[in-house]
mmCIF file of C-alpha atoms in Angstrom:
data_model
loop_
_atom_site.group_PDB
_atom_site.id
_atom_site.type_symbol
_atom_site.label_atom_id
_atom_site.label_comp_id
_atom_site.label_asym_id
_atom_site.label_seq_id
_atom_site.Cartn_x
_atom_site.Cartn_y
_atom_site.Cartn_z
ATOM 1 C CA MET A 1 0.000 0.000 0.000
ATOM 2 C CA THR A 2 1.183 3.497 -0.723
ATOM 3 C CA LYS A 3 0.202 7.125 -0.415
ATOM 4 C CA LYS A 4 1.083 7.720 -4.037
ATOM 5 C CA LYS A 5 -1.773 9.054 -6.140
ATOM 6 C CA LYS A 6 -2.176 7.975 -9.736
ATOM 7 C CA LYS A 7 -3.120 10.829 -12.046
ATOM 8 C CA ASN A 8 -5.956 10.674 -14.518
ATOM 9 C CA SER A 9 -8.151 13.027 -16.497
ATOM 10 C CA GLY A 10 -9.289 14.816 -13.327
ATOM 11 C CA ASN A 11 -12.564 12.997 -12.724
ATOM 12 C CA PRO A 12 -12.670 12.454 -8.923
ATOM 13 C CA GLY A 13 -14.884 9.430 -9.346
ATOM 14 C CA ARG A 14 -12.411 7.419 -11.407
ATOM 15 C CA THR A 15 -10.933 4.319 -9.750
ATOM 16 C CA SER A 16 -7.380 5.255 -10.729
ATOM 17 C CA ASP A 17 -7.692 8.448 -8.669
ATOM 18 C CA VAL A 18 -8.230 6.565 -5.405
ATOM 19 C CA GLN A 19 -5.553 6.824 -2.705
ATOM 20 C CA ILE A 20 -4.823 3.676 -0.781
ATOM 21 C CA VAL A 21 -3.394 4.722 2.572
ATOM 22 C CA MET A 22 -2.060 2.605 5.409
ATOM 23 C CA PRO A 23 -3.782 3.052 8.789
ATOM 24 C CA SER A 24 -2.288 5.623 11.153
ATOM 25 C CA LYS A 25 0.218 4.523 13.819
ATOM 26 C CA ALA A 26 -2.397 5.104 16.510
ATOM 27 C CA LEU A 27 -4.909 2.850 14.774
ATOM 28 C CA LYS A 28 -2.292 0.158 14.155
ATOM 29 C CA ALA A 29 -1.567 0.131 17.896
ATOM 30 C CA VAL A 30 -5.265 -0.354 18.631
ATOM 31 C CA VAL A 31 -5.587 -3.203 16.127
ATOM 32 C CA ARG A 32 -2.506 -4.887 17.641
ATOM 33 C CA LEU A 33 -4.432 -5.188 20.893
ATOM 34 C CA LEU A 34 -6.503 -7.921 19.235
ATOM 35 C CA GLU A 35 -3.340 -9.976 18.780
ATOM 36 C CA GLU A 36 -2.281 -9.422 22.411
ATOM 37 C CA ILE A 37 -5.681 -10.521 23.667
ATOM 38 C CA ASP A 38 -5.612 -13.527 21.342
ATOM 39 C CA ASP A 39 -2.198 -14.635 22.671
ATOM 40 C CA GLU A 40 -3.297 -14.248 26.296
ATOM 41 C CA ALA A 41 -6.432 -16.329 25.673
ATOM 42 C CA HIS A 42 -4.357 -19.175 24.193
ATOM 43 C CA ASP A 43 -2.028 -19.044 27.192
ATOM 44 C CA ALA A 44 -5.005 -19.121 29.558
ATOM 45 C CA ALA A 45 -6.417 -22.227 27.853
ATOM 46 C CA ARG A 46 -3.070 -24.005 28.152
ATOM 47 C CA ARG A 47 -2.733 -23.057 31.831
ATOM 48 C CA SER A 48 -6.260 -24.293 32.524
ATOM 49 C CA PHE A 49 -5.874 -27.722 30.927
ATOM 50 C CA PRO A 50 -7.069 -30.260 33.534
ATOM 51 C CA ASP A 51 -5.117 -33.289 34.711
ATOM 52 C CA GLU A 52 -8.135 -35.490 34.071
ATOM 53 C CA TYR A 53 -10.811 -35.518 31.381
ATOM 54 C CA SER A 54 -13.370 -32.777 31.993
ATOM 55 C CA PRO A 55 -16.416 -32.332 29.742
ATOM 56 C CA LEU A 56 -17.019 -28.866 31.196
ATOM 57 C CA PHE A 57 -13.466 -27.784 30.380
ATOM 58 C CA ASN A 58 -13.941 -29.091 26.840
ATOM 59 C CA PHE A 59 -17.139 -27.065 26.580
ATOM 60 C CA ASP A 60 -15.579 -23.830 27.834
ATOM 61 C CA GLN A 61 -12.508 -24.400 25.688
ATOM 62 C CA GLY A 62 -14.731 -24.908 22.641
ATOM 63 C CA VAL A 63 -16.549 -21.636 23.322
ATOM 64 C CA LEU A 64 -13.240 -19.850 23.884
ATOM 65 C CA GLU A 65 -11.837 -21.242 20.640
ATOM 66 C CA ARG A 66 -14.851 -19.946 18.741
ATOM 67 C CA GLY A 67 -14.395 -16.560 20.369
ATOM 68 C CA ILE A 68 -10.672 -16.500 19.559
ATOM 69 C CA ASN A 69 -11.284 -17.412 15.915
ATOM 70 C CA THR A 70 -13.924 -14.690 15.658
ATOM 71 C CA LEU A 71 -11.518 -12.175 17.169
ATOM 72 C CA LYS A 72 -8.809 -13.242 14.700
ATOM 73 C CA SER A 73 -11.214 -12.799 11.807
ATOM 74 C CA VAL A 74 -12.102 -9.299 12.993
ATOM 75 C CA ARG A 75 -8.391 -8.437 13.089
ATOM 76 C CA ILE A 76 -7.754 -9.764 9.583
ATOM 77 C CA LEU A 77 -10.628 -7.731 8.194
ATOM 78 C CA VAL A 78 -9.915 -4.432 9.942
ATOM 79 C CA GLU A 79 -6.205 -4.652 9.163
ATOM 80 C CA HIS A 80 -7.249 -4.299 5.531
ATOM 81 C CA GLY A 81 -9.880 -1.666 6.206
ATOM 82 C CA HIS A 82 -12.939 -3.928 5.931
ATOM 83 C CA TRP A 83 -14.797 -2.725 9.025
ATOM 84 C CA GLU A 84 -18.160 -3.270 7.298
ATOM 85 C CA MET A 85 -17.625 -7.023 6.967
ATOM 86 C CA ALA A 86 -16.410 -7.205 10.568
ATOM 87 C CA HIS A 87 -19.880 -6.273 11.799
ATOM 88 C CA SER A 88 -21.222 -9.767 11.140
ATOM 89 C CA LEU A 89 -18.435 -11.116 13.353
ATOM 90 C CA LEU A 90 -19.262 -8.644 16.109
ATOM 91 C CA ARG A 91 -22.828 -9.931 16.047
ATOM 92 C CA GLN A 92 -21.499 -13.463 16.373
ATOM 93 C CA LEU A 93 -19.437 -12.453 19.413
ATOM 94 C CA LEU A 94 -22.484 -10.819 20.967
ATOM 95 C CA GLU A 95 -24.583 -13.940 20.381
ATOM 96 C CA LEU A 96 -21.914 -16.138 21.925
ATOM 97 C CA LEU A 97 -21.639 -13.823 24.920
ATOM 98 C CA ALA A 98 -25.399 -13.503 25.466
ATOM 99 C CA ASN A 99 -25.863 -17.268 25.350
ATOM 100 C CA MET A 100 -22.990 -17.977 27.751
ATOM 101 C CA GLU A 101 -24.237 -15.294 30.127
ATOM 102 C CA PHE A 102 -27.736 -16.760 30.142
ATOM 103 C CA LEU A 103 -26.343 -20.265 30.577
ATOM 104 C CA ALA A 104 -24.362 -19.050 33.597
ATOM 105 C CA GLN A 105 -27.594 -17.730 35.162
ATOM 106 C CA MET A 106 -29.276 -21.135 35.040
ATOM 107 C CA PRO A 107 -29.736 -22.917 38.423
ATOM 108 C CA ASP A 108 -27.605 -25.851 37.219
ATOM 109 C CA ARG A 109 -24.916 -24.783 34.736
ATOM 110 C CA THR A 110 -23.868 -28.385 34.081
ATOM 111 C CA LYS A 111 -27.397 -29.387 33.121
ATOM 112 C CA ALA A 112 -27.811 -26.239 31.017
ATOM 113 C CA THR A 113 -24.531 -26.994 29.249
ATOM 114 C CA LEU A 114 -25.763 -30.446 28.283
ATOM 115 C CA GLN A 115 -28.960 -28.886 26.954
ATOM 116 C CA TYR A 116 -26.902 -26.424 24.891
ATOM 117 C CA VAL A 117 -24.750 -29.238 23.491
ATOM 118 C CA LYS A 118 -27.797 -31.362 22.665
ATOM 119 C CA TYR A 119 -29.311 -28.485 20.705
ATOM 120 C CA GLY A 120 -26.008 -28.206 18.856
ATOM 121 C CA LEU A 121 -26.347 -31.875 17.907
ATOM 122 C CA LEU A 122 -29.857 -31.158 16.622
ATOM 123 C CA GLN A 123 -28.515 -28.303 14.478
ATOM 124 C CA LYS A 124 -25.713 -30.492 13.142
ATOM 125 C CA THR A 125 -28.164 -33.239 12.230
ATOM 126 C CA THR A 126 -30.409 -30.725 10.463
ATOM 127 C CA GLU A 127 -27.426 -29.393 8.524
ATOM 128 C CA GLN A 128 -26.490 -32.873 7.316
ATOM 129 C CA ILE A 129 -30.079 -33.670 6.299
ATOM 130 C CA LEU A 130 -30.472 -30.426 4.364
ATOM 131 C CA THR A 131 -27.073 -30.882 2.697
ATOM 132 C CA MET A 132 -27.974 -34.365 1.515
ATOM 133 C CA LYS A 133 -31.356 -33.186 0.228
ATOM 134 C CA TYR A 134 -29.704 -30.338 -1.660
ATOM 135 C CA ASP A 135 -27.168 -32.732 -3.159
ATOM 136 C CA GLU A 136 -30.034 -34.966 -4.303
ATOM 137 C CA GLU A 137 -31.938 -32.028 -5.821
ATOM 138 C CA SER A 138 -28.829 -30.860 -7.653
ATOM 139 C CA GLY A 139 -28.304 -34.296 -9.199
ATOM 140 C CA ARG A 140 -25.547 -35.629 -6.960
ATOM 141 C CA PRO A 141 -25.572 -39.167 -5.572
ATOM 142 C CA ILE A 142 -26.440 -39.499 -1.873
ATOM 143 C CA ASP A 143 -26.532 -42.243 0.738
ATOM 144 C CA ARG A 144 -30.283 -42.699 1.094
ATOM 145 C CA GLU A 145 -29.920 -45.146 3.957
ATOM 146 C CA ARG A 146 -27.911 -42.608 5.966
ATOM 147 C CA LEU A 147 -30.462 -39.894 5.180
ATOM 148 C CA ALA A 148 -33.296 -42.104 6.446
ATOM 149 C CA LYS A 149 -31.392 -42.843 9.665
ATOM 150 C CA LEU A 150 -30.670 -39.176 10.279
ATOM 151 C CA GLU A 151 -34.320 -38.225 9.758
ATOM 152 C CA ALA A 152 -35.504 -41.032 12.059
ATOM 153 C CA PHE A 153 -32.991 -39.993 14.726
ATOM 154 C CA GLN A 154 -34.093 -36.385 14.529
ATOM 155 C CA GLN A 155 -37.779 -37.260 14.833
ATOM 156 C CA GLY A 156 -37.171 -39.712 17.685
ATOM 157 C CA PRO A 157 -37.281 -38.946 21.442
ATOM 158 C CA THR A 158 -33.728 -37.557 21.683
ATOM 159 C CA PHE A 159 -34.809 -34.033 20.839
ATOM 160 C CA ASP A 160 -38.275 -34.029 22.398
ATOM 161 C CA GLU A 161 -37.431 -31.069 24.642
ATOM 162 C CA PHE A 162 -36.887 -28.910 21.549
ATOM 163 C CA LYS A 163 -40.147 -29.768 19.819
ATOM 164 C CA ALA A 164 -43.101 -27.407 19.764
ATOM 165 C CA LYS A 165 -46.536 -27.387 18.136
ATOM 166 C CA THR A 166 -47.337 -24.828 15.462
ATOM 167 C CA LYS A 167 -50.736 -23.144 15.067
ATOM 168 C CA ASP A 168 -51.858 -25.813 12.616
ATOM 169 C CA GLY A 169 -50.967 -28.563 15.082
ATOM 170 C CA SER A 170 -47.815 -29.773 13.337
ATOM 171 C CA LEU A 171 -44.512 -30.194 15.171
ATOM 172 C CA LYS A 172 -41.418 -28.095 14.639
ATOM 173 C CA PHE A 173 -38.152 -27.504 16.437
ATOM 174 C CA VAL A 174 -37.773 -24.378 18.546
ATOM 175 C CA ASP A 175 -35.362 -21.696 17.340
ATOM 176 C CA SER A 176 -32.899 -21.794 20.242
ATOM 177 C CA TRP A 177 -31.620 -24.121 22.953
ATOM 178 C CA CYS A 178 -33.313 -22.050 25.683
ATOM 179 C CA ARG A 179 -36.382 -20.919 23.691
ATOM 180 C CA LYS A 180 -35.257 -17.284 23.805
ATOM 181 C CA ASN A 181 -34.291 -15.055 20.903
ATOM 182 C CA MET A 182 -31.342 -12.672 21.000
ATOM 183 C CA LYS A 183 -33.346 -9.709 22.192
ATOM 184 C CA SER A 184 -34.764 -11.712 25.099
ATOM 185 C CA LEU A 185 -31.300 -12.947 26.028
ATOM 186 C CA CYS A 186 -29.955 -9.403 26.049
ATOM 187 C CA GLU A 187 -32.924 -8.179 28.079
ATOM 188 C CA ALA A 188 -32.147 -10.871 30.658
ATOM 189 C CA SER A 189 -28.554 -9.668 31.040
ATOM 190 C CA ALA A 190 -27.304 -8.051 34.233
ATOM 191 C CA ASN A 191 -25.199 -5.732 32.075
ATOM 192 C CA LYS A 192 -27.155 -2.538 31.405
ATOM 193 C CA LEU A 193 -25.291 -2.068 28.105
ATOM 194 C CA ARG A 194 -26.250 -5.457 26.694
ATOM 195 C CA LEU A 195 -29.545 -4.321 25.218
ATOM 196 C CA SER A 196 -27.833 -1.232 23.770
ATOM 197 C CA GLN A 197 -25.219 -3.499 22.196
ATOM 198 C CA TYR A 198 -28.022 -5.588 20.739
ATOM 199 C CA GLU A 199 -29.805 -2.534 19.338
ATOM 200 C CA LEU A 200 -26.568 -1.229 17.821
ATOM 201 C CA LEU A 201 -25.437 -4.483 16.237
ATOM 202 C CA TYR A 202 -28.910 -5.582 15.142
ATOM 203 C CA SER A 203 -30.129 -2.234 13.858
ATOM 204 C CA PRO A 204 -27.796 0.587 12.690
ATOM 205 C CA TRP A 205 -24.765 -1.642 12.131
ATOM 206 C CA SER A 206 -26.772 -4.523 10.705
ATOM 207 C CA GLU A 207 -27.097 -2.631 7.422
ATOM 208 C CA GLN A 208 -23.535 -3.775 6.721
ATOM 209 C CA VAL A 209 -24.307 -7.396 7.619
ATOM 210 C CA HIS A 210 -27.261 -7.553 5.225
ATOM 211 C CA ALA A 211 -25.891 -5.222 2.519
ATOM 212 C CA SER A 212 -29.032 -3.137 2.818
ATOM 213 C CA PRO A 213 -29.407 0.234 1.039
ATOM 214 C CA GLY A 214 -27.923 2.016 4.039
ATOM 215 C CA ALA A 215 -24.644 0.172 3.468
ATOM 216 C CA LEU A 216 -24.288 1.740 0.013
ATOM 217 C CA ILE A 217 -25.194 5.351 0.736
ATOM 218 C CA ASP A 218 -21.738 6.520 1.823
ATOM 219 C CA SER A 219 -19.985 5.125 -1.246
ATOM 220 C CA MET A 220 -22.588 6.680 -3.536
ATOM 221 C CA PHE A 221 -22.125 10.214 -2.272
ATOM 222 C CA ARG A 222 -18.634 10.435 -0.823
ATOM 223 C CA ASN A 223 -16.519 10.992 -3.976
ATOM 224 C CA GLN A 224 -17.434 14.659 -4.289
ATOM 225 C CA GLY A 225 -15.286 17.693 -3.515
ATOM 226 C CA THR A 226 -11.523 18.054 -3.327
ATOM 227 C CA ASP A 227 -11.121 16.452 0.130
ATOM 228 C CA TRP A 228 -13.380 13.450 -0.339
ATOM 229 C CA GLN A 229 -10.550 10.889 -0.117
ATOM 230 C CA LYS A 230 -9.211 12.396 3.115
ATOM 231 C CA LEU A 231 -12.690 12.341 4.629
ATOM 232 C CA VAL A 232 -13.181 8.700 3.614
ATOM 233 C CA ILE A 233 -9.884 7.699 5.231
ATOM 234 C CA GLU A 234 -10.672 9.575 8.431
ATOM 235 C CA GLY A 235 -14.170 8.085 8.561
ATOM 236 C CA ASP A 236 -12.885 4.572 7.989
ATOM 237 C CA GLU A 237 -10.359 4.938 10.810
ATOM 238 C CA VAL A 238 -13.133 5.929 13.203
ATOM 239 C CA ARG A 239 -15.273 2.953 12.177
ATOM 240 C CA ILE A 240 -12.342 0.536 12.413
ATOM 241 C CA HIS A 241 -11.569 1.824 15.902
ATOM 242 C CA GLU A 242 -15.216 1.377 16.893
ATOM 243 C CA ALA A 243 -15.242 -2.188 15.584
ATOM 244 C CA VAL A 244 -12.041 -3.106 17.435
ATOM 245 C CA SER A 245 -13.336 -1.570 20.663
ATOM 246 C CA MET A 246 -16.586 -3.508 20.434
ATOM 247 C CA ALA A 247 -14.756 -6.763 19.649
ATOM 248 C CA ILE A 248 -12.466 -6.370 22.667
ATOM 249 C CA THR A 249 -15.344 -5.424 24.974
ATOM 250 C CA LEU A 250 -17.458 -8.429 23.967
ATOM 251 C CA PHE A 251 -14.585 -10.927 23.993
ATOM 252 C CA LEU A 252 -13.273 -9.922 27.410
ATOM 253 C CA GLU A 253 -16.756 -10.123 28.867
ATOM 254 C CA LEU A 254 -17.246 -13.541 27.271
ATOM 255 C CA ARG A 255 -14.183 -14.713 29.210
ATOM 256 C CA ARG A 256 -16.043 -13.968 32.456
ATOM 257 C CA PHE A 257 -18.578 -16.692 31.697
ATOM 258 C CA LEU A 258 -16.094 -19.509 31.034
ATOM 259 C CA PRO A 259 -15.273 -20.701 34.573
ATOM 260 C CA ALA A 260 -13.034 -23.569 33.439
ATOM 261 C CA ILE A 261 -10.626 -21.110 31.770
ATOM 262 C CA ASP A 262 -8.342 -18.816 33.763
ATOM 263 C CA ALA A 263 -9.658 -15.263 33.634
ATOM 264 C CA PRO A 264 -7.376 -12.533 32.267
ATOM 265 C CA ASP A 265 -5.564 -10.308 34.745
ATOM 266 C CA HIS A 266 -8.029 -7.622 35.864
ATOM 267 C CA GLU A 267 -5.605 -4.718 35.490
ATOM 268 C CA LYS A 268 -4.441 -5.948 32.095
ATOM 269 C CA ALA A 269 -8.014 -6.298 30.875
ATOM 270 C CA ASN A 270 -8.847 -2.767 32.023
ATOM 271 C CA ASP A 271 -5.735 -1.494 30.255
ATOM 272 C CA TRP A 272 -6.843 -3.140 27.002
ATOM 273 C CA LEU A 273 -10.296 -1.625 27.308
ATOM 274 C CA GLU A 274 -8.891 1.822 28.013
ATOM 275 C CA LYS A 275 -6.487 1.685 25.068
ATOM 276 C CA ALA A 276 -9.250 0.441 22.765
ATOM 277 C CA LYS A 277 -11.717 3.143 23.772
ATOM 278 C CA PRO A 278 -12.589 5.046 20.567
ATOM 279 C CA LYS A 279 -12.280 8.809 20.330
ATOM 280 C CA GLN A 280 -15.921 8.879 19.254
ATOM 281 C CA ALA A 281 -17.452 6.231 21.503
ATOM 282 C CA VAL A 282 -20.313 4.154 20.120
ATOM 283 C CA ALA A 283 -21.350 1.455 22.570
ATOM 284 C CA ALA A 284 -18.269 -0.134 23.996
#
């Protein structure tokens, strides 16, 4: 990447007139926090590894791994300026956090964990069934015997707790392991900001996730005037900083609800949050 500007006929809307500029040093330092937090989380998982087999450690480690991979993906995207695409990952972090927080509030976390895992098995079975049916519809050979077994298993008693009757009397599977949608999970949170995070990530910022008209407005009207490129760069830096701050906030809070994994040092976590705080705060 370079700050060099390629000349053309003078039309500010031409692609060859676009400046590609590296992020500022300050923003690079903020993005590097994601790598620091990633490294600490890996170290924590290694320190927490039990001497004997522990299903609950495996569960918490699996959640942590998903969180780490999401955090890594956010870093890869924002390092290249793609804050818009990072919003879908922020939503995923929020969903993971809200579910783990609600699970931690259950009277018996072990029992709730098994329920969560069983619903995951239901989702995996559904995925395999739908994949095989799609393969069949697209003319690919499938194992019909395996498909029949999967369908029988899914309709059997294993997943009875997730079945519900529709208005016409037919059976369907509920939409979540705890029968709550994301808004309900966020409303049940003890964190007063959780609902605000939901409203931000599922409303204003969701335009980027769904590529709705609002996601295109800026690019349609920004290449006007002599300073339009400078304004775009400055605006992108603000949005990248906001995305990083939200990612760090959600990930560090997620760590609080994984009791089998060593928690990060309190002072270090506060330092990360302070350094990541955007100049124009959104909802961190």
